[in-house]
PDB file of C-alpha atoms in Angstrom:
ATOM      1  CA  GLN X  66     -14.686-110.640 -10.336  1.00  0.00           C
ATOM      2  CA  LYS X  67     -16.695-109.207  -7.453  1.00  0.00           C
ATOM      3  CA  GLU X  68     -20.055-107.747  -8.333  1.00  0.00           C
ATOM      4  CA  VAL X  69     -19.338-104.471  -6.539  1.00  0.00           C
ATOM      5  CA  GLU X  70     -15.723-103.361  -6.216  1.00  0.00           C
ATOM      6  CA  GLN X  71     -14.197-100.651  -4.061  1.00  0.00           C
ATOM      7  CA  ASN X  72     -10.634 -99.797  -3.224  1.00  0.00           C
ATOM      8  CA  SER X  73     -10.192-100.814   0.414  1.00  0.00           C
ATOM      9  CA  GLY X  74      -7.933 -97.855   1.182  1.00  0.00           C
ATOM     10  CA  PRO X  75      -7.099 -96.311   3.493  1.00  0.00           C
ATOM     11  CA  LEU X  76      -7.609 -93.113   1.562  1.00  0.00           C
ATOM     12  CA  SER X  77      -5.968 -90.202   3.375  1.00  0.00           C
ATOM     13  CA  VAL X  78      -7.217 -86.700   2.577  1.00  0.00           C
ATOM     14  CA  PRO X  79      -6.248 -83.401   4.239  1.00  0.00           C
ATOM     15  CA  GLU X  80      -8.948 -81.514   6.105  1.00  0.00           C
ATOM     16  CA  GLY X  81     -10.812 -79.117   3.825  1.00  0.00           C
ATOM     17  CA  ALA X  82      -9.968 -81.006   0.645  1.00  0.00           C
ATOM     18  CA  ILE X  83     -12.264 -83.037  -1.605  1.00  0.00           C
ATOM     19  CA  ALA X  84     -12.416 -86.774  -0.929  1.00  0.00           C
ATOM     20  CA  SER X  85     -13.267 -88.904  -3.933  1.00  0.00           C
ATOM     21  CA  LEU X  86     -14.525 -92.457  -3.419  1.00  0.00           C
ATOM     22  CA  ASN X  87     -15.081 -94.820  -6.315  1.00  0.00           C
ATOM     23  CA  CYS X  88     -17.128 -97.933  -6.943  1.00  0.00           C
ATOM     24  CA  THR X  89     -17.537-100.155 -10.002  1.00  0.00           C
ATOM     25  CA  TYR X  90     -20.185-102.804 -10.575  1.00  0.00           C
ATOM     26  CA  SER X  91     -20.472-105.711 -12.955  1.00  0.00           C
ATOM     27  CA  ASP X  92     -24.229-106.047 -13.620  1.00  0.00           C
ATOM     28  CA  ARG X  93     -25.084-103.661 -16.444  1.00  0.00           C
ATOM     29  CA  GLY X  94     -28.783-103.917 -15.560  1.00  0.00           C
ATOM     30  CA  SER X  95     -28.272-102.528 -12.052  1.00  0.00           C
ATOM     31  CA  GLN X  96     -30.980-100.115 -11.041  1.00  0.00           C
ATOM     32  CA  SER X  97     -30.148 -98.150  -7.913  1.00  0.00           C
ATOM     33  CA  PHE X  98     -26.941 -97.172  -6.193  1.00  0.00           C
ATOM     34  CA  PHE X  99     -26.320 -96.283  -2.577  1.00  0.00           C
ATOM     35  CA  TRP X 100     -23.577 -94.823  -0.440  1.00  0.00           C
ATOM     36  CA  TYR X 101     -23.424 -95.668   3.253  1.00  0.00           C
ATOM     37  CA  ARG X 102     -21.063 -94.392   5.923  1.00  0.00           C
ATOM     38  CA  GLN X 103     -19.991 -96.732   8.705  1.00  0.00           C
ATOM     39  CA  TYR X 104     -18.065 -95.604  11.749  1.00  0.00           C
ATOM     40  CA  SER X 105     -15.958 -98.199  13.538  1.00  0.00           C
ATOM     41  CA  GLY X 106     -18.168-100.440  15.675  1.00  0.00           C
ATOM     42  CA  LYS X 107     -21.377 -98.850  14.406  1.00  0.00           C
ATOM     43  CA  SER X 108     -23.960 -99.836  11.812  1.00  0.00           C
ATOM     44  CA  PRO X 109     -24.048 -98.388   8.277  1.00  0.00           C
ATOM     45  CA  GLU X 110     -26.020 -95.183   7.809  1.00  0.00           C
ATOM     46  CA  LEU X 111     -27.354 -94.048   4.461  1.00  0.00           C
ATOM     47  CA  ILE X 112     -25.721 -90.965   2.959  1.00  0.00           C
ATOM     48  CA  MET X 113     -27.533 -90.889  -0.351  1.00  0.00           C
ATOM     49  CA  PHE X 114     -28.813 -92.906  -3.265  1.00  0.00           C
ATOM     50  CA  ILE X 115     -28.827 -92.269  -7.000  1.00  0.00           C
ATOM     51  CA  TYR X 116     -30.527 -94.019  -9.891  1.00  0.00           C
ATOM     52  CA  SER X 117     -30.150 -91.646 -12.855  1.00  0.00           C
ATOM     53  CA  ASN X 118     -27.002 -90.886 -14.795  1.00  0.00           C
ATOM     54  CA  GLY X 119     -25.291 -87.697 -13.718  1.00  0.00           C
ATOM     55  CA  ASP X 120     -24.743 -85.945 -10.422  1.00  0.00           C
ATOM     56  CA  LYS X 121     -26.843 -85.735  -7.301  1.00  0.00           C
ATOM     57  CA  GLU X 122     -25.869 -83.270  -4.601  1.00  0.00           C
ATOM     58  CA  ASP X 123     -26.812 -83.220  -0.927  1.00  0.00           C
ATOM     59  CA  GLY X 124     -24.920 -80.697   1.177  1.00  0.00           C
ATOM     60  CA  ARG X 125     -21.215 -81.505   1.055  1.00  0.00           C
ATOM     61  CA  PHE X 126     -21.860 -84.834  -0.679  1.00  0.00           C
ATOM     62  CA  THR X 127     -22.192 -85.437  -4.411  1.00  0.00           C
ATOM     63  CA  ALA X 128     -22.927 -88.828  -5.937  1.00  0.00           C
ATOM     64  CA  GLN X 129     -21.990 -89.344  -9.570  1.00  0.00           C
ATOM     65  CA  LEU X 130     -23.357 -92.174 -11.706  1.00  0.00           C
ATOM     66  CA  ASN X 131     -22.137 -93.295 -15.111  1.00  0.00           C
ATOM     67  CA  LYS X 132     -24.078 -96.375 -16.193  1.00  0.00           C
ATOM     68  CA  ALA X 133     -22.182 -96.713 -19.489  1.00  0.00           C
ATOM     69  CA  SER X 134     -18.927 -97.104 -17.568  1.00  0.00           C
ATOM     70  CA  GLN X 135     -20.626 -98.978 -14.684  1.00  0.00           C
ATOM     71  CA  TYR X 136     -19.146 -96.555 -12.242  1.00  0.00           C
ATOM     72  CA  VAL X 137     -20.503 -94.642  -9.269  1.00  0.00           C
ATOM     73  CA  SER X 138     -18.571 -92.223  -7.112  1.00  0.00           C
ATOM     74  CA  LEU X 139     -19.008 -90.128  -3.999  1.00  0.00           C
ATOM     75  CA  LEU X 140     -17.376 -86.753  -3.563  1.00  0.00           C
ATOM     76  CA  ILE X 141     -17.094 -85.167  -0.139  1.00  0.00           C
ATOM     77  CA  ARG X 142     -16.301 -81.466  -0.262  1.00  0.00           C
ATOM     78  CA  ASP X 143     -14.624 -79.570   2.582  1.00  0.00           C
ATOM     79  CA  SER X 144     -13.659 -82.840   4.283  1.00  0.00           C
ATOM     80  CA  GLN X 145     -13.870 -82.840   8.062  1.00  0.00           C
ATOM     81  CA  PRO X 146     -12.235 -85.178  10.606  1.00  0.00           C
ATOM     82  CA  SER X 147     -15.758 -86.430  11.391  1.00  0.00           C
ATOM     83  CA  ASP X 148     -15.919 -87.776   7.824  1.00  0.00           C
ATOM     84  CA  SER X 149     -13.280 -90.374   8.741  1.00  0.00           C
ATOM     85  CA  ALA X 150     -15.120 -93.678   8.379  1.00  0.00           C
ATOM     86  CA  THR X 151     -15.600 -96.606   6.038  1.00  0.00           C
ATOM     87  CA  TYR X 152     -17.784 -95.832   3.031  1.00  0.00           C
ATOM     88  CA  LEU X 153     -19.838 -98.664   1.574  1.00  0.00           C
ATOM     89  CA  CYS X 154     -21.130 -98.689  -1.966  1.00  0.00           C
ATOM     90  CA  ALA X 155     -24.278-100.780  -2.542  1.00  0.00           C
ATOM     91  CA  VAL X 156     -25.984-101.673  -5.802  1.00  0.00           C
ATOM     92  CA  LYS X 157     -29.458-102.998  -6.523  1.00  0.00           C
ATOM     93  CA  ASP X 158     -28.786-105.399  -9.358  1.00  0.00           C
ATOM     94  CA  SER X 159     -31.024-106.552 -12.209  1.00  0.00           C
ATOM     95  CA  ALA X 160     -32.399-109.315  -9.988  1.00  0.00           C
ATOM     96  CA  SER X 161     -33.339-106.690  -7.387  1.00  0.00           C
ATOM     97  CA  LYS X 162     -30.708-107.966  -4.964  1.00  0.00           C
ATOM     98  CA  ILE X 163     -28.769-105.419  -2.950  1.00  0.00           C
ATOM     99  CA  ILE X 164     -25.036-106.108  -3.215  1.00  0.00           C
ATOM    100  CA  PHE X 165     -22.586-104.320  -0.913  1.00  0.00           C
ATOM    101  CA  GLY X 166     -18.973-103.559  -1.710  1.00  0.00           C
ATOM    102  CA  SER X 167     -16.314-104.266   0.877  1.00  0.00           C
ATOM    103  CA  GLY X 168     -15.908-100.561   1.665  1.00  0.00           C
ATOM    104  CA  THR X 169     -13.238 -97.869   1.443  1.00  0.00           C
ATOM    105  CA  ARG X 170     -11.632 -96.576   4.632  1.00  0.00           C
ATOM    106  CA  LEU X 171     -11.342 -92.795   4.554  1.00  0.00           C
ATOM    107  CA  SER X 172      -9.083 -90.889   6.906  1.00  0.00           C
ATOM    108  CA  ILE X 173      -9.211 -87.088   7.090  1.00  0.00           C
ATOM    109  CA  ARG X 174      -5.971 -85.711   8.467  1.00  0.00           C
ATOM    110  CA  PRO X 175      -6.033 -82.345  10.278  1.00  0.00           C
TER     111      PRO X 175
ATOM    112  CA  GLU G 585     -35.088 -91.358  10.231  1.00  0.00           C
ATOM    113  CA  ALA G 586     -35.246 -95.124  10.469  1.00  0.00           C
ATOM    114  CA  ASP G 587     -36.966 -96.833  13.380  1.00  0.00           C
ATOM    115  CA  ILE G 588     -35.363-100.245  13.570  1.00  0.00           C
ATOM    116  CA  TYR G 589     -34.368-101.841  16.835  1.00  0.00           C
ATOM    117  CA  GLN G 590     -32.168-104.722  17.826  1.00  0.00           C
ATOM    118  CA  THR G 591     -31.846-106.470  21.172  1.00  0.00           C
ATOM    119  CA  PRO G 592     -29.676-107.302  22.911  1.00  0.00           C
ATOM    120  CA  ARG G 593     -26.980-104.849  21.864  1.00  0.00           C
ATOM    121  CA  TYR G 594     -24.257-107.002  23.410  1.00  0.00           C
ATOM    122  CA  LEU G 595     -24.337-110.676  24.311  1.00  0.00           C
ATOM    123  CA  VAL G 596     -21.667-112.925  25.791  1.00  0.00           C
ATOM    124  CA  ILE G 597     -22.686-116.555  25.953  1.00  0.00           C
ATOM    125  CA  GLY G 598     -21.195-120.011  26.344  1.00  0.00           C
ATOM    126  CA  THR G 599     -20.792-122.624  23.631  1.00  0.00           C
ATOM    127  CA  GLY G 600     -23.834-124.784  22.980  1.00  0.00           C
ATOM    128  CA  LYS G 601     -26.430-122.285  24.146  1.00  0.00           C
ATOM    129  CA  LYS G 602     -29.485-121.444  22.066  1.00  0.00           C
ATOM    130  CA  ILE G 603     -29.850-117.724  21.399  1.00  0.00           C
ATOM    131  CA  THR G 604     -32.320-115.483  19.632  1.00  0.00           C
ATOM    132  CA  LEU G 605     -31.397-112.043  18.360  1.00  0.00           C
ATOM    133  CA  GLU G 606     -34.370-109.739  18.067  1.00  0.00           C
ATOM    134  CA  CYS G 607     -35.062-107.204  15.321  1.00  0.00           C
ATOM    135  CA  SER G 608     -38.117-104.995  15.057  1.00  0.00           C
ATOM    136  CA  GLN G 609     -39.052-102.107  12.807  1.00  0.00           C
ATOM    137  CA  THR G 610     -41.975 -99.719  13.094  1.00  0.00           C
ATOM    138  CA  MET G 611     -41.906 -98.405   9.518  1.00  0.00           C
ATOM    139  CA  GLY G 612     -44.118-101.081   7.972  1.00  0.00           C
ATOM    140  CA  HIS G 613     -41.298-102.170   5.682  1.00  0.00           C
ATOM    141  CA  ASP G 614     -41.914-105.341   3.707  1.00  0.00           C
ATOM    142  CA  LYS G 615     -38.310-106.470   3.321  1.00  0.00           C
ATOM    143  CA  MET G 616     -35.996-107.335   6.189  1.00  0.00           C
ATOM    144  CA  TYR G 617     -32.426-108.612   6.216  1.00  0.00           C
ATOM    145  CA  TRP G 618     -29.799-110.066   8.532  1.00  0.00           C
ATOM    146  CA  TYR G 619     -26.122-109.405   7.903  1.00  0.00           C
ATOM    147  CA  GLN G 620     -23.025-110.674   9.660  1.00  0.00           C
ATOM    148  CA  GLN G 621     -19.970-108.440   9.844  1.00  0.00           C
ATOM    149  CA  ASP G 622     -16.616-109.067  11.505  1.00  0.00           C
ATOM    150  CA  PRO G 623     -14.624-105.961  12.603  1.00  0.00           C
ATOM    151  CA  GLY G 624     -13.171-104.151   9.602  1.00  0.00           C
ATOM    152  CA  MET G 625     -14.602-106.683   7.196  1.00  0.00           C
ATOM    153  CA  GLU G 626     -17.403-106.636   4.650  1.00  0.00           C
ATOM    154  CA  LEU G 627     -21.099-107.284   5.210  1.00  0.00           C
ATOM    155  CA  HIS G 628     -22.342-110.800   4.532  1.00  0.00           C
ATOM    156  CA  LEU G 629     -26.046-111.386   3.911  1.00  0.00           C
ATOM    157  CA  ILE G 630     -27.206-114.425   5.896  1.00  0.00           C
ATOM    158  CA  HIS G 631     -31.020-114.252   5.673  1.00  0.00           C
ATOM    159  CA  TYR G 632     -33.709-112.065   4.162  1.00  0.00           C
ATOM    160  CA  SER G 633     -37.473-111.845   3.939  1.00  0.00           C
ATOM    161  CA  TYR G 634     -39.763-110.185   1.427  1.00  0.00           C
ATOM    162  CA  GLY G 635     -42.767-110.260   3.718  1.00  0.00           C
ATOM    163  CA  VAL G 636     -44.756-112.295   6.222  1.00  0.00           C
ATOM    164  CA  ASN G 637     -44.080-116.043   5.930  1.00  0.00           C
ATOM    165  CA  SER G 638     -41.277-115.405   3.435  1.00  0.00           C
ATOM    166  CA  THR G 639     -37.679-116.276   4.389  1.00  0.00           C
ATOM    167  CA  GLU G 640     -34.645-116.953   2.230  1.00  0.00           C
ATOM    168  CA  LYS G 641     -31.023-117.852   2.881  1.00  0.00           C
ATOM    169  CA  GLY G 642     -28.430-115.321   1.856  1.00  0.00           C
ATOM    170  CA  ASP G 643     -24.992-115.681   0.357  1.00  0.00           C
ATOM    171  CA  LEU G 644     -23.168-116.720   3.511  1.00  0.00           C
ATOM    172  CA  SER G 645     -23.743-120.233   4.746  1.00  0.00           C
ATOM    173  CA  SER G 646     -25.189-119.895   8.195  1.00  0.00           C
ATOM    174  CA  GLU G 647     -26.256-122.236  10.954  1.00  0.00           C
ATOM    175  CA  SER G 648     -28.917-119.789  12.010  1.00  0.00           C
ATOM    176  CA  THR G 649     -32.636-119.722  11.230  1.00  0.00           C
ATOM    177  CA  VAL G 650     -35.147-116.900  10.948  1.00  0.00           C
ATOM    178  CA  SER G 651     -38.898-116.470  11.023  1.00  0.00           C
ATOM    179  CA  ARG G 652     -41.266-113.753   9.804  1.00  0.00           C
ATOM    180  CA  ILE G 653     -44.636-114.187  11.456  1.00  0.00           C
ATOM    181  CA  ARG G 654     -45.305-110.460  11.751  1.00  0.00           C
ATOM    182  CA  THR G 655     -44.288-107.673   9.384  1.00  0.00           C
ATOM    183  CA  GLU G 656     -42.431-105.761  12.062  1.00  0.00           C
ATOM    184  CA  HIS G 657     -40.501-108.640  13.613  1.00  0.00           C
ATOM    185  CA  PHE G 658     -37.630-110.722  12.165  1.00  0.00           C
ATOM    186  CA  PRO G 659     -35.793-112.738  14.843  1.00  0.00           C
ATOM    187  CA  LEU G 660     -32.596-114.706  14.191  1.00  0.00           C
ATOM    188  CA  THR G 661     -31.978-117.926  16.137  1.00  0.00           C
ATOM    189  CA  LEU G 662     -28.801-119.912  16.697  1.00  0.00           C
ATOM    190  CA  GLU G 663     -29.702-123.375  18.002  1.00  0.00           C
ATOM    191  CA  SER G 664     -26.223-124.094  19.358  1.00  0.00           C
ATOM    192  CA  ALA G 665     -23.796-121.206  19.590  1.00  0.00           C
ATOM    193  CA  ARG G 666     -20.120-121.774  18.758  1.00  0.00           C
ATOM    194  CA  PRO G 667     -17.052-119.507  19.031  1.00  0.00           C
ATOM    195  CA  SER G 668     -17.094-119.194  15.214  1.00  0.00           C
ATOM    196  CA  HIS G 669     -20.414-117.347  15.577  1.00  0.00           C
ATOM    197  CA  THR G 670     -18.675-114.487  17.370  1.00  0.00           C
ATOM    198  CA  SER G 671     -19.414-111.442  15.221  1.00  0.00           C
ATOM    199  CA  GLN G 672     -21.601-108.365  14.798  1.00  0.00           C
ATOM    200  CA  TYR G 673     -25.121-109.080  13.532  1.00  0.00           C
ATOM    201  CA  LEU G 674     -26.904-106.281  11.712  1.00  0.00           C
ATOM    202  CA  CYS G 675     -30.595-106.178  10.874  1.00  0.00           C
ATOM    203  CA  ALA G 676     -31.922-103.968   8.081  1.00  0.00           C
ATOM    204  CA  SER G 677     -35.258-103.243   6.458  1.00  0.00           C
ATOM    205  CA  SER G 678     -36.498-101.621   3.256  1.00  0.00           C
ATOM    206  CA  ARG G 679     -39.777-100.745   1.624  1.00  0.00           C
ATOM    207  CA  ASP G 680     -40.552-102.729  -1.498  1.00  0.00           C
ATOM    208  CA  ARG G 681     -40.296 -99.840  -3.927  1.00  0.00           C
ATOM    209  CA  ALA G 682     -38.035 -98.903  -6.796  1.00  0.00           C
ATOM    210  CA  THR G 683     -35.041 -97.741  -4.830  1.00  0.00           C
ATOM    211  CA  ASP G 684     -35.176-100.331  -2.023  1.00  0.00           C
ATOM    212  CA  THR G 685     -33.135 -98.198   0.360  1.00  0.00           C
ATOM    213  CA  GLN G 686     -32.037-100.264   3.354  1.00  0.00           C
ATOM    214  CA  TYR G 687     -32.001 -98.858   6.866  1.00  0.00           C
ATOM    215  CA  PHE G 688     -29.915-100.572   9.498  1.00  0.00           C
ATOM    216  CA  GLY G 689     -30.472-101.251  13.155  1.00  0.00           C
ATOM    217  CA  PRO G 690     -27.736-100.570  15.737  1.00  0.00           C
ATOM    218  CA  GLY G 691     -26.481-104.162  15.652  1.00  0.00           C
ATOM    219  CA  THR G 692     -25.891-106.944  18.175  1.00  0.00           C
ATOM    220  CA  ARG G 693     -22.328-107.779  19.087  1.00  0.00           C
ATOM    221  CA  LEU G 694     -22.207-111.482  19.940  1.00  0.00           C
ATOM    222  CA  THR G 695     -19.331-113.196  21.710  1.00  0.00           C
ATOM    223  CA  VAL G 696     -19.418-116.962  22.156  1.00  0.00           C
ATOM    224  CA  LEU G 697     -16.910-118.298  24.660  1.00  0.00           C
TER     225      LEU G 697
END
């Protein structure tokens, strides 16, 4: 079992809808959780991080963390074509190592 | 906004050549990392450093070496480039605090002929 798992997609969402991206992790002692966006041929850029259970909102993005279920998600409201990218989930585990998932490809269709 | 730089951005080189990929950050971050990523594939950690004179190998077996003589500088060296080294190399840095948020450089796309 991979330490950080994401559905590879592609996830296709109509413009204006909510895109929901999911990530599960295996280390129950994980401390911090990150979402990165990566456009094709570019480097990952941080969208947001979360370390407490519950929701964290930043503009159109909401990160949700449920440590009991070992689950972190990213919601993108009012999806735009410019949101089409690969989204990487990263987890700081109990050994303080940062583990990246393999990413979910998101496609926003006009 | 992260200030982390990588040079060169693109490099095409012949087999057997020695190359050094440069990475510098001006944020005073303690931790630095090198990742390898093929197009459409996942990130693989190849080296990391927790500070000056600290270097560790990552999860992906690599024929490269790194050094950390100065906080801001973390170069990656391939002693003898091979076509299997063709990939994108990404440098990242983070401050040694609770969240450890990593910031990435623009990457170096290496092609070995």
